Amino acid sequence: MKRVVIIGGGYAGIYALRELVKNKNIKITLIDKHTYHNLQPEVYDLIANKSNFADVTIDLTTLCLGFNHDHLEFKNLKVRKIDQHKQKIFTEEEEIVEYDYLIMAAGTRTYFPPQIPGLNSADDIKKLHRAITFKQHFESQLFQKIKDEARQCADTHIVVVGAGLSGVEIAAEMAYYSNKFFERGNFSCDNLKISLVSSSSAILPGLKQDLINISQKRLKSLGINIITNTKLQSVEDGYCVLSNGTKIHHSFVIFTGGIEASTISSELDDVERNGRGQLIVNEHLQTEKHQNIFAIGDIAEIKNKDGELMPPNVTIARISGTCAGKNVLKLIDGKPMGVCDPKLDGILIALGGKYAAGDIYGMLTVSGRLAYEIKKYVFSSYRKPLIKLIKKGYNKLRRM
């Protein structure tokens, strides 16, 4: 019986798994250091109290049980080393997992440039536990602010560094949440400020100008201070030092300035990687020297048939995960593999509350409540099937 291992239970790994379970005659092992699949794009809703922990996670144990595959197992392990020649995975828990085919789907992490002093104290909300910690600290400071408002009304200033998709969305959600918080309570101490710092000449670099215009107008209406053409130089005690020579006070610094591949990618010692540590793959999503090792989602450098580099997002995770799952099954069956030619089906940007902006298939720009409802529908269409599976898995677990 062929053994297929997936490292990483994120979007790409789950989509690969959904294909692999169609073959009941292979052994499938899903490995992740976390026990849950983090629905990363929805974490901002968690911070803004629009959802709870259960809404933004999928339990991997019950998910695997829900697939009803006799030879599928989930292992909550942290990978320490991969020996691609002996086809063995070594873990910190000292458990060894063997494979015939390996799918790398461990994703990325926020890149903190070492040349920026003090940046290690910034908040990284890409990781769920760090996002929850930030939420707790922020709400604690809000409480203290209200508690002391009769005596003092100190500024609370959130500085978001990086004005790409993540930076814009978290700034918008935090501003909307804060405005509604003070409005509902009629608190007098409502001097919370949010600054968004972009090293580019505009926010959302690389996106269509009409999306940039809509987003910028929305951010300004929420009271967000947008600083462009400026880099963060250092984070000091209570201040951010910017490249334009100014110092701005901060209560919290959220860094969204870039990503790098999970450190697991470096465990494949003779596999080619790019400058961000992403594994370079061919048109079938295989690594060059090891035809039985695939890489998908954010951990891979994925290009379309025209050689254009694809961005690390949920759409590319879905397409690459599905393609790799199918190709592993074809490889096992001795059939020709398919070519992965990903196409972006658009982009949707959450801009606080029930407001969003989006580009649909490059043909239609939407904004406001309509864009928000489309975004929620897209998320729901992914989450609902997984909820059914984890419910099946939970019921099966209770009968054991």
mmCIF file of C-alpha atoms in Angstrom:
data_model
loop_
_atom_site.group_PDB
_atom_site.id
_atom_site.type_symbol
_atom_site.label_atom_id
_atom_site.label_comp_id
_atom_site.label_asym_id
_atom_site.label_seq_id
_atom_site.Cartn_x
_atom_site.Cartn_y
_atom_site.Cartn_z
ATOM 1 C CA MET A 1 0.000 0.000 0.000
ATOM 2 C CA LYS A 2 1.468 3.351 -1.096
ATOM 3 C CA ARG A 3 2.058 5.906 1.674
ATOM 4 C CA VAL A 4 1.272 9.575 1.008
ATOM 5 C CA VAL A 5 2.204 12.200 3.602
ATOM 6 C CA ILE A 6 1.019 15.812 3.648
ATOM 7 C CA ILE A 7 2.963 18.231 5.846
ATOM 8 C CA GLY A 8 0.695 21.164 6.655
ATOM 9 C CA GLY A 9 -3.030 21.308 7.343
ATOM 10 C CA GLY A 10 -3.697 24.726 5.804
ATOM 11 C CA TYR A 11 -5.760 25.547 2.729
ATOM 12 C CA ALA A 12 -3.439 23.851 0.236
ATOM 13 C CA GLY A 13 -3.001 20.730 2.361
ATOM 14 C CA ILE A 14 -6.763 20.356 2.870
ATOM 15 C CA TYR A 15 -7.480 20.667 -0.862
ATOM 16 C CA ALA A 16 -4.827 18.032 -1.610
ATOM 17 C CA LEU A 17 -6.356 15.782 1.037
ATOM 18 C CA ARG A 18 -9.822 16.131 -0.503
ATOM 19 C CA GLU A 19 -8.446 14.609 -3.716
ATOM 20 C CA LEU A 20 -6.310 11.899 -2.122
ATOM 21 C CA VAL A 21 -9.188 10.403 -0.103
ATOM 22 C CA LYS A 22 -10.863 9.408 -3.389
ATOM 23 C CA ASN A 23 -8.407 6.496 -3.510
ATOM 24 C CA LYS A 24 -9.346 4.107 -0.691
ATOM 25 C CA ASN A 25 -6.283 1.899 -1.306
ATOM 26 C CA ILE A 26 -3.548 4.267 -0.182
ATOM 27 C CA LYS A 27 -2.358 5.242 3.274
ATOM 28 C CA ILE A 28 -2.602 8.987 3.915
ATOM 29 C CA THR A 29 -0.973 10.809 6.832
ATOM 30 C CA LEU A 30 -1.582 14.484 7.540
ATOM 31 C CA ILE A 31 1.063 16.076 9.795
ATOM 32 C CA ASP A 32 0.732 19.475 11.440
ATOM 33 C CA LYS A 33 2.262 21.019 14.555
ATOM 34 C CA HIS A 34 -1.166 22.523 15.301
ATOM 35 C CA THR A 35 -4.347 20.578 15.957
ATOM 36 C CA TYR A 36 -6.429 22.960 13.856
ATOM 37 C CA HIS A 37 -6.630 24.448 10.383
ATOM 38 C CA ASN A 38 -6.483 28.230 10.726
ATOM 39 C CA LEU A 39 -8.863 30.094 8.398
ATOM 40 C CA GLN A 40 -6.335 32.911 8.087
ATOM 41 C CA PRO A 41 -8.393 35.476 6.109
ATOM 42 C CA GLU A 42 -11.060 35.445 8.834
ATOM 43 C CA VAL A 43 -8.721 36.099 11.790
ATOM 44 C CA TYR A 44 -9.329 39.837 11.445
ATOM 45 C CA ASP A 45 -13.004 39.180 12.246
ATOM 46 C CA LEU A 46 -11.865 37.406 15.413
ATOM 47 C CA ILE A 47 -9.770 40.392 16.501
ATOM 48 C CA ALA A 48 -12.680 42.730 15.781
ATOM 49 C CA ASN A 49 -15.096 40.545 17.799
ATOM 50 C CA LYS A 50 -17.184 39.642 14.736
ATOM 51 C CA SER A 51 -16.459 35.933 15.289
ATOM 52 C CA ASN A 52 -15.000 33.568 17.870
ATOM 53 C CA PHE A 53 -12.210 30.998 17.925
ATOM 54 C CA ALA A 54 -14.488 28.191 16.681
ATOM 55 C CA ASP A 55 -15.466 30.258 13.627
ATOM 56 C CA VAL A 56 -11.905 30.614 12.357
ATOM 57 C CA THR A 57 -10.584 27.087 12.971
ATOM 58 C CA ILE A 58 -11.250 23.582 11.683
ATOM 59 C CA ASP A 59 -10.279 20.703 13.982
ATOM 60 C CA LEU A 60 -7.925 18.418 12.044
ATOM 61 C CA THR A 61 -8.572 15.267 14.087
ATOM 62 C CA THR A 62 -12.337 15.269 13.521
ATOM 63 C CA LEU A 63 -11.855 16.455 9.927
ATOM 64 C CA CYS A 64 -9.759 13.409 9.077
ATOM 65 C CA LEU A 65 -12.269 11.117 10.786
ATOM 66 C CA GLY A 66 -15.060 12.749 8.804
ATOM 67 C CA PHE A 67 -13.539 11.748 5.471
ATOM 68 C CA ASN A 68 -14.360 8.128 6.359
ATOM 69 C CA HIS A 69 -11.135 6.783 4.844
ATOM 70 C CA ASP A 70 -9.892 3.636 6.571
ATOM 71 C CA HIS A 71 -6.236 4.507 6.006
ATOM 72 C CA LEU A 72 -6.219 8.228 6.804
ATOM 73 C CA GLU A 73 -4.666 9.524 10.009
ATOM 74 C CA PHE A 74 -3.777 12.886 11.495
ATOM 75 C CA LYS A 75 -0.567 13.255 13.483
ATOM 76 C CA ASN A 76 -0.023 16.316 15.667
ATOM 77 C CA LEU A 77 3.769 16.443 15.297
ATOM 78 C CA LYS A 78 6.461 19.043 14.676
ATOM 79 C CA VAL A 79 8.766 18.094 11.809
ATOM 80 C CA ARG A 80 12.452 18.323 12.676
ATOM 81 C CA LYS A 81 14.153 16.761 9.652
ATOM 82 C CA ILE A 82 13.276 15.184 6.305
ATOM 83 C CA ASP A 83 15.517 12.543 4.736
ATOM 84 C CA GLN A 84 14.331 12.528 1.139
ATOM 85 C CA HIS A 85 16.716 9.729 0.176
ATOM 86 C CA LYS A 86 15.460 7.295 2.836
ATOM 87 C CA GLN A 87 11.961 8.813 2.525
ATOM 88 C CA LYS A 88 11.633 9.379 6.260
ATOM 89 C CA ILE A 89 10.322 12.310 8.300
ATOM 90 C CA PHE A 90 11.824 12.846 11.754
ATOM 91 C CA THR A 91 9.871 14.789 14.367
ATOM 92 C CA GLU A 92 10.637 16.530 17.654
ATOM 93 C CA GLU A 93 8.391 13.962 19.344
ATOM 94 C CA GLU A 94 10.913 11.316 18.119
ATOM 95 C CA GLU A 95 8.307 9.651 15.933
ATOM 96 C CA ILE A 96 9.449 8.662 12.443
ATOM 97 C CA VAL A 97 6.969 8.786 9.572
ATOM 98 C CA GLU A 98 7.827 7.035 6.296
ATOM 99 C CA TYR A 99 6.435 7.956 2.908
ATOM 100 C CA ASP A 100 6.407 7.026 -0.749
ATOM 101 C CA TYR A 101 5.010 10.409 -1.806
ATOM 102 C CA LEU A 102 5.346 13.672 0.089
ATOM 103 C CA ILE A 103 3.309 16.863 -0.321
ATOM 104 C CA MET A 104 4.859 19.937 1.284
ATOM 105 C CA ALA A 105 2.094 22.345 2.313
ATOM 106 C CA ALA A 106 3.494 24.034 5.416
ATOM 107 C CA GLY A 107 2.828 27.590 4.220
ATOM 108 C CA THR A 108 4.687 30.743 5.158
ATOM 109 C CA ARG A 109 5.334 32.967 8.130
ATOM 110 C CA THR A 110 5.763 36.711 8.535
ATOM 111 C CA TYR A 111 9.263 37.866 7.629
ATOM 112 C CA PHE A 112 10.828 40.182 10.196
ATOM 113 C CA PRO A 113 13.837 41.904 8.567
ATOM 114 C CA PRO A 114 16.743 41.540 11.033
ATOM 115 C CA GLN A 115 18.141 44.930 10.008
ATOM 116 C CA ILE A 116 15.218 46.739 11.692
ATOM 117 C CA PRO A 117 16.093 47.073 15.415
ATOM 118 C CA GLY A 118 13.301 46.294 17.856
ATOM 119 C CA LEU A 119 11.016 44.706 15.268
ATOM 120 C CA ASN A 120 10.925 41.426 17.190
ATOM 121 C CA SER A 121 8.591 43.131 19.669
ATOM 122 C CA ALA A 122 5.964 43.741 16.979
ATOM 123 C CA ASP A 123 2.737 41.744 16.816
ATOM 124 C CA ASP A 124 2.435 39.004 14.200
ATOM 125 C CA ILE A 125 -1.242 38.279 13.639
ATOM 126 C CA LYS A 126 -0.595 35.699 10.919
ATOM 127 C CA LYS A 127 -0.236 33.162 13.724
ATOM 128 C CA LEU A 128 -3.528 32.496 15.471
ATOM 129 C CA HIS A 129 -2.148 32.362 19.006
ATOM 130 C CA ARG A 130 -0.314 35.668 18.440
ATOM 131 C CA ALA A 131 -3.515 37.216 17.057
ATOM 132 C CA ILE A 132 -5.424 36.137 20.162
ATOM 133 C CA THR A 133 -2.685 37.557 22.413
ATOM 134 C CA PHE A 134 -2.834 40.861 20.545
ATOM 135 C CA LYS A 135 -6.638 40.923 20.859
ATOM 136 C CA GLN A 136 -6.378 40.369 24.629
ATOM 137 C CA HIS A 137 -3.730 43.084 25.095
ATOM 138 C CA PHE A 138 -5.687 45.534 22.956
ATOM 139 C CA GLU A 139 -8.946 44.973 24.823
ATOM 140 C CA SER A 140 -7.124 45.203 28.146
ATOM 141 C CA GLN A 141 -5.780 48.602 27.130
ATOM 142 C CA LEU A 142 -9.249 49.719 26.027
ATOM 143 C CA PHE A 143 -10.605 48.715 29.438
ATOM 144 C CA GLN A 144 -7.842 50.634 31.220
ATOM 145 C CA LYS A 145 -8.543 53.622 29.004
ATOM 146 C CA ILE A 146 -12.238 53.673 29.961
ATOM 147 C CA LYS A 147 -11.400 53.034 33.614
ATOM 148 C CA ASP A 148 -9.093 56.061 33.767
ATOM 149 C CA GLU A 149 -10.979 58.415 31.445
ATOM 150 C CA ALA A 150 -12.117 60.801 34.214
ATOM 151 C CA ARG A 151 -8.476 61.426 35.228
ATOM 152 C CA GLN A 152 -6.608 61.104 31.954
ATOM 153 C CA CYS A 153 -7.220 60.258 28.312
ATOM 154 C CA ALA A 154 -3.950 58.902 27.005
ATOM 155 C CA ASP A 155 -3.610 58.157 23.302
ATOM 156 C CA THR A 156 -3.774 54.589 22.089
ATOM 157 C CA HIS A 157 -1.936 54.369 18.777
ATOM 158 C CA ILE A 158 -1.785 51.261 16.593
ATOM 159 C CA VAL A 159 0.896 51.389 13.886
ATOM 160 C CA VAL A 160 0.375 48.889 11.066
ATOM 161 C CA VAL A 161 3.544 48.466 9.009
ATOM 162 C CA GLY A 162 2.954 47.140 5.516
ATOM 163 C CA ALA A 163 0.077 48.271 3.314
ATOM 164 C CA GLY A 164 -0.502 45.130 1.310
ATOM 165 C CA LEU A 165 -3.707 43.134 1.610
ATOM 166 C CA SER A 166 -3.104 41.996 5.204
ATOM 167 C CA GLY A 167 -2.095 45.433 6.457
ATOM 168 C CA VAL A 168 -5.055 47.192 4.851
ATOM 169 C CA GLU A 169 -7.572 44.641 6.139
ATOM 170 C CA ILE A 170 -6.360 44.626 9.733
ATOM 171 C CA ALA A 171 -6.147 48.440 9.841
ATOM 172 C CA ALA A 172 -9.700 48.750 8.482
ATOM 173 C CA GLU A 173 -11.180 46.153 10.835
ATOM 174 C CA MET A 174 -9.465 47.614 13.901
ATOM 175 C CA ALA A 175 -10.569 51.155 13.031
ATOM 176 C CA TYR A 176 -14.175 50.111 12.420
ATOM 177 C CA TYR A 177 -14.291 48.039 15.606
ATOM 178 C CA SER A 178 -12.798 50.850 17.692
ATOM 179 C CA ASN A 179 -15.158 53.479 16.276
ATOM 180 C CA LYS A 180 -18.194 51.316 17.014
ATOM 181 C CA PHE A 181 -16.881 50.485 20.490
ATOM 182 C CA PHE A 182 -16.672 54.122 21.566
ATOM 183 C CA GLU A 183 -19.914 55.029 19.765
ATOM 184 C CA ARG A 184 -21.921 52.271 21.485
ATOM 185 C CA GLY A 185 -20.583 53.117 24.921
ATOM 186 C CA ASN A 186 -20.651 56.889 24.443
ATOM 187 C CA PHE A 187 -17.211 56.972 26.035
ATOM 188 C CA SER A 188 -15.484 60.337 26.068
ATOM 189 C CA CYS A 189 -11.965 58.904 25.830
ATOM 190 C CA ASP A 190 -12.203 57.963 22.153
ATOM 191 C CA ASN A 191 -8.765 59.085 20.978
ATOM 192 C CA LEU A 192 -7.608 55.808 19.471
ATOM 193 C CA LYS A 193 -5.447 56.350 16.387
ATOM 194 C CA ILE A 194 -4.350 53.988 13.646
ATOM 195 C CA SER A 195 -1.514 54.675 11.200
ATOM 196 C CA LEU A 196 -0.816 52.551 8.129
ATOM 197 C CA VAL A 197 2.768 52.756 6.873
ATOM 198 C CA SER A 198 3.580 51.843 3.255
ATOM 199 C CA SER A 199 7.068 51.727 1.757
ATOM 200 C CA SER A 200 5.442 52.104 -1.693
ATOM 201 C CA SER A 201 3.918 55.220 -3.211
ATOM 202 C CA ALA A 202 0.419 53.874 -2.498
ATOM 203 C CA ILE A 203 -1.402 51.212 -0.526
ATOM 204 C CA LEU A 204 -2.087 47.773 -2.059
ATOM 205 C CA PRO A 205 0.839 47.877 -4.534
ATOM 206 C CA GLY A 206 0.236 45.805 -7.655
ATOM 207 C CA LEU A 207 -3.563 45.964 -7.523
ATOM 208 C CA LYS A 208 -5.862 47.810 -9.935
ATOM 209 C CA GLN A 209 -6.055 51.557 -9.423
ATOM 210 C CA ASP A 210 -9.830 51.581 -8.876
ATOM 211 C CA LEU A 211 -9.442 49.076 -6.007
ATOM 212 C CA ILE A 212 -6.691 51.222 -4.517
ATOM 213 C CA ASN A 213 -8.879 54.334 -4.793
ATOM 214 C CA ILE A 214 -11.910 52.654 -3.177
ATOM 215 C CA SER A 215 -9.781 51.233 -0.357
ATOM 216 C CA GLN A 216 -7.947 54.483 0.307
ATOM 217 C CA LYS A 217 -11.199 56.442 0.477
ATOM 218 C CA ARG A 218 -12.658 53.885 2.910
ATOM 219 C CA LEU A 219 -9.566 53.910 5.144
ATOM 220 C CA LYS A 220 -9.586 57.694 5.356
ATOM 221 C CA SER A 221 -13.305 57.689 6.218
ATOM 222 C CA LEU A 222 -12.449 55.396 9.133
ATOM 223 C CA GLY A 223 -9.912 57.938 10.387
ATOM 224 C CA ILE A 224 -6.797 55.980 9.442
ATOM 225 C CA ASN A 225 -3.609 57.971 8.874
ATOM 226 C CA ILE A 226 -1.956 56.667 5.682
ATOM 227 C CA ILE A 227 1.803 57.233 5.396
ATOM 228 C CA THR A 228 3.335 56.343 1.999
ATOM 229 C CA ASN A 229 6.864 56.272 0.537
ATOM 230 C CA THR A 230 8.141 55.608 4.038
ATOM 231 C CA LYS A 231 9.951 52.686 5.625
ATOM 232 C CA LEU A 232 10.159 51.599 9.231
ATOM 233 C CA GLN A 233 13.714 52.058 10.479
ATOM 234 C CA SER A 234 13.448 50.957 14.097
ATOM 235 C CA VAL A 235 11.007 50.214 16.907
ATOM 236 C CA GLU A 236 11.953 51.924 20.142
ATOM 237 C CA ASP A 237 10.281 52.037 23.538
ATOM 238 C CA GLY A 238 6.992 53.712 22.715
ATOM 239 C CA TYR A 239 8.068 55.078 19.325
ATOM 240 C CA CYS A 240 8.491 54.008 15.719
ATOM 241 C CA VAL A 241 11.312 55.713 13.838
ATOM 242 C CA LEU A 242 10.482 56.202 10.148
ATOM 243 C CA SER A 243 12.753 56.798 7.148
ATOM 244 C CA ASN A 244 11.316 60.289 6.630
ATOM 245 C CA GLY A 245 12.893 61.309 9.923
ATOM 246 C CA THR A 246 9.738 61.370 12.018
ATOM 247 C CA LYS A 247 8.963 59.502 15.213
ATOM 248 C CA ILE A 248 5.436 58.336 15.902
ATOM 249 C CA HIS A 249 4.161 57.111 19.230
ATOM 250 C CA HIS A 250 2.866 53.536 19.323
ATOM 251 C CA SER A 251 0.926 51.413 21.779
ATOM 252 C CA PHE A 252 1.011 48.444 19.399
ATOM 253 C CA VAL A 253 3.026 47.706 16.250
ATOM 254 C CA ILE A 254 1.572 45.189 13.814
ATOM 255 C CA PHE A 255 4.037 44.097 11.134
ATOM 256 C CA THR A 256 2.709 42.742 7.823
ATOM 257 C CA GLY A 257 5.662 43.716 5.663
ATOM 258 C CA GLY A 258 6.405 40.412 3.974
ATOM 259 C CA ILE A 259 6.523 36.628 4.155
ATOM 260 C CA GLU A 260 9.019 33.804 3.977
ATOM 261 C CA ALA A 261 8.517 30.084 3.616
ATOM 262 C CA SER A 262 8.112 27.886 6.661
ATOM 263 C CA THR A 263 11.467 26.734 8.036
ATOM 264 C CA ILE A 264 10.469 23.184 7.091
ATOM 265 C CA SER A 265 11.416 24.018 3.487
ATOM 266 C CA SER A 266 15.077 24.160 4.534
ATOM 267 C CA GLU A 267 14.919 20.541 5.709
ATOM 268 C CA LEU A 268 15.051 19.438 2.057
ATOM 269 C CA ASP A 269 18.772 19.987 1.651
ATOM 270 C CA ASP A 270 19.170 19.441 -2.107
ATOM 271 C CA VAL A 271 15.931 21.018 -3.329
ATOM 272 C CA GLU A 272 16.076 24.394 -5.083
ATOM 273 C CA ARG A 273 14.526 27.361 -3.253
ATOM 274 C CA ASN A 274 14.053 31.024 -4.053
ATOM 275 C CA GLY A 275 15.119 34.029 -1.976
ATOM 276 C CA ARG A 276 12.074 33.710 0.285
ATOM 277 C CA GLY A 277 12.762 30.034 0.950
ATOM 278 C CA GLN A 278 9.900 28.832 -1.250
ATOM 279 C CA LEU A 279 10.412 25.499 -2.990
ATOM 280 C CA ILE A 280 10.721 25.762 -6.755
ATOM 281 C CA VAL A 281 8.451 23.312 -8.580
ATOM 282 C CA ASN A 282 7.745 22.259 -12.161
ATOM 283 C CA GLU A 283 4.431 22.427 -14.018
ATOM 284 C CA HIS A 284 3.232 19.312 -12.157
ATOM 285 C CA LEU A 285 4.188 20.871 -8.777
ATOM 286 C CA GLN A 286 7.065 18.432 -8.256
ATOM 287 C CA THR A 287 10.473 19.419 -6.949
ATOM 288 C CA GLU A 288 13.159 19.058 -9.601
ATOM 289 C CA LYS A 289 15.357 16.324 -8.097
ATOM 290 C CA HIS A 290 12.664 14.318 -6.334
ATOM 291 C CA GLN A 291 9.690 13.400 -8.488
ATOM 292 C CA ASN A 292 7.843 11.975 -5.470
ATOM 293 C CA ILE A 293 7.975 15.287 -3.551
ATOM 294 C CA PHE A 294 5.395 17.953 -4.367
ATOM 295 C CA ALA A 295 5.096 21.491 -2.970
ATOM 296 C CA ILE A 296 1.871 23.495 -2.917
ATOM 297 C CA GLY A 297 0.383 26.711 -1.603
ATOM 298 C CA ASP A 298 2.492 29.449 -0.064
ATOM 299 C CA ILE A 299 5.546 27.250 0.516
ATOM 300 C CA ALA A 300 6.011 26.816 -3.249
ATOM 301 C CA GLU A 301 7.052 29.194 -6.011
ATOM 302 C CA ILE A 302 4.179 28.577 -8.412
ATOM 303 C CA LYS A 303 3.948 29.976 -11.931
ATOM 304 C CA ASN A 304 1.269 29.803 -14.607
ATOM 305 C CA LYS A 305 1.910 28.540 -18.140
ATOM 306 C CA ASP A 306 3.112 32.011 -19.185
ATOM 307 C CA GLY A 307 5.794 31.949 -16.505
ATOM 308 C CA GLU A 308 4.081 34.564 -14.332
ATOM 309 C CA LEU A 309 4.672 34.184 -10.607
ATOM 310 C CA MET A 310 1.462 33.548 -8.684
ATOM 311 C CA PRO A 311 0.801 35.385 -5.391
ATOM 312 C CA PRO A 312 0.539 33.420 -2.129
ATOM 313 C CA ASN A 313 -3.221 33.449 -1.531
ATOM 314 C CA VAL A 314 -6.176 31.132 -0.955
ATOM 315 C CA THR A 315 -7.022 30.822 -4.667
ATOM 316 C CA ILE A 316 -3.539 29.553 -5.533
ATOM 317 C CA ALA A 317 -3.594 27.267 -2.481
ATOM 318 C CA ARG A 318 -6.881 25.743 -3.684
ATOM 319 C CA ILE A 319 -5.729 25.247 -7.268
ATOM 320 C CA SER A 320 -2.270 23.898 -6.413
ATOM 321 C CA GLY A 321 -3.562 21.634 -3.642
ATOM 322 C CA THR A 322 -6.212 20.109 -5.908
ATOM 323 C CA CYS A 323 -3.734 19.680 -8.757
ATOM 324 C CA ALA A 324 -1.065 18.042 -6.583
ATOM 325 C CA GLY A 325 -3.593 15.640 -5.026
ATOM 326 C CA LYS A 326 -4.757 14.552 -8.461
ATOM 327 C CA ASN A 327 -1.191 14.218 -9.761
ATOM 328 C CA VAL A 328 -0.092 12.011 -6.872
ATOM 329 C CA LEU A 329 -2.995 9.656 -7.606
ATOM 330 C CA LYS A 330 -2.100 9.658 -11.328
ATOM 331 C CA LEU A 331 1.544 8.959 -10.525
ATOM 332 C CA ILE A 332 0.503 6.024 -8.344
ATOM 333 C CA ASP A 333 -1.709 4.682 -11.131
ATOM 334 C CA GLY A 334 0.970 5.196 -13.777
ATOM 335 C CA LYS A 335 -1.073 7.780 -15.670
ATOM 336 C CA PRO A 336 0.140 11.069 -17.225
ATOM 337 C CA MET A 337 0.020 13.960 -14.762
ATOM 338 C CA GLY A 338 -1.845 17.196 -15.360
ATOM 339 C CA VAL A 339 -0.246 20.601 -15.743
ATOM 340 C CA CYS A 340 -1.006 23.177 -13.067
ATOM 341 C CA ASP A 341 -1.930 26.447 -14.769
ATOM 342 C CA PRO A 342 -3.442 28.602 -12.017
ATOM 343 C CA LYS A 343 -5.619 31.600 -12.799
ATOM 344 C CA LEU A 344 -6.733 34.219 -10.321
ATOM 345 C CA ASP A 345 -10.514 34.473 -10.088
ATOM 346 C CA GLY A 346 -10.369 37.913 -8.521
ATOM 347 C CA ILE A 347 -9.656 39.527 -5.192
ATOM 348 C CA LEU A 348 -11.849 40.647 -2.307
ATOM 349 C CA ILE A 349 -10.664 43.054 0.376
ATOM 350 C CA ALA A 350 -12.369 43.385 3.783
ATOM 351 C CA LEU A 351 -12.525 47.071 4.688
ATOM 352 C CA GLY A 352 -14.193 47.103 8.092
ATOM 353 C CA GLY A 353 -17.705 46.172 9.132
ATOM 354 C CA LYS A 354 -19.953 45.054 6.283
ATOM 355 C CA TYR A 355 -17.909 46.847 3.667
ATOM 356 C CA ALA A 356 -15.479 45.367 1.167
ATOM 357 C CA ALA A 357 -14.037 45.984 -2.283
ATOM 358 C CA GLY A 358 -13.343 43.466 -4.977
ATOM 359 C CA ASP A 359 -12.270 42.681 -8.496
ATOM 360 C CA ILE A 360 -14.198 39.778 -10.046
ATOM 361 C CA TYR A 361 -12.302 37.940 -12.798
ATOM 362 C CA GLY A 362 -10.662 41.199 -13.840
ATOM 363 C CA MET A 363 -13.938 42.337 -15.396
ATOM 364 C CA LEU A 364 -16.061 43.799 -12.612
ATOM 365 C CA THR A 365 -15.212 46.042 -9.668
ATOM 366 C CA VAL A 366 -17.570 45.862 -6.693
ATOM 367 C CA SER A 367 -17.597 47.699 -3.397
ATOM 368 C CA GLY A 368 -19.645 48.238 -0.268
ATOM 369 C CA ARG A 369 -22.178 45.743 1.111
ATOM 370 C CA LEU A 370 -22.345 43.752 -2.156
ATOM 371 C CA ALA A 371 -18.615 43.032 -2.106
ATOM 372 C CA TYR A 372 -18.871 42.095 1.583
ATOM 373 C CA GLU A 373 -21.665 39.578 0.883
ATOM 374 C CA ILE A 374 -19.695 38.045 -1.995
ATOM 375 C CA LYS A 375 -16.672 37.678 0.278
ATOM 376 C CA LYS A 376 -18.757 35.993 2.987
ATOM 377 C CA TYR A 377 -20.300 33.648 0.404
ATOM 378 C CA VAL A 378 -16.868 32.607 -0.886
ATOM 379 C CA PHE A 379 -15.697 31.896 2.652
ATOM 380 C CA SER A 380 -18.889 30.017 3.510
ATOM 381 C CA SER A 381 -18.649 27.853 0.383
ATOM 382 C CA TYR A 382 -15.241 26.661 1.588
ATOM 383 C CA ARG A 383 -16.082 26.316 5.272
ATOM 384 C CA LYS A 384 -19.492 24.608 5.053
ATOM 385 C CA PRO A 385 -18.284 21.288 3.556
ATOM 386 C CA LEU A 386 -15.522 21.145 6.169
ATOM 387 C CA ILE A 387 -18.017 21.788 8.979
ATOM 388 C CA LYS A 388 -20.075 18.819 7.744
ATOM 389 C CA LEU A 389 -16.964 16.651 7.776
ATOM 390 C CA ILE A 390 -15.872 17.626 11.280
ATOM 391 C CA LYS A 391 -19.406 17.010 12.570
ATOM 392 C CA LYS A 392 -19.308 13.532 11.030
ATOM 393 C CA GLY A 393 -15.866 13.005 12.517
ATOM 394 C CA TYR A 394 -16.992 14.236 15.943
ATOM 395 C CA ASN A 395 -19.961 11.879 15.973
ATOM 396 C CA LYS A 396 -17.715 9.024 14.917
ATOM 397 C CA LEU A 397 -15.249 9.889 17.676
ATOM 398 C CA ARG A 398 -18.006 9.837 20.310
ATOM 399 C CA ARG A 399 -19.039 6.333 19.212
ATOM 400 C CA MET A 400 -15.523 4.964 19.594
#
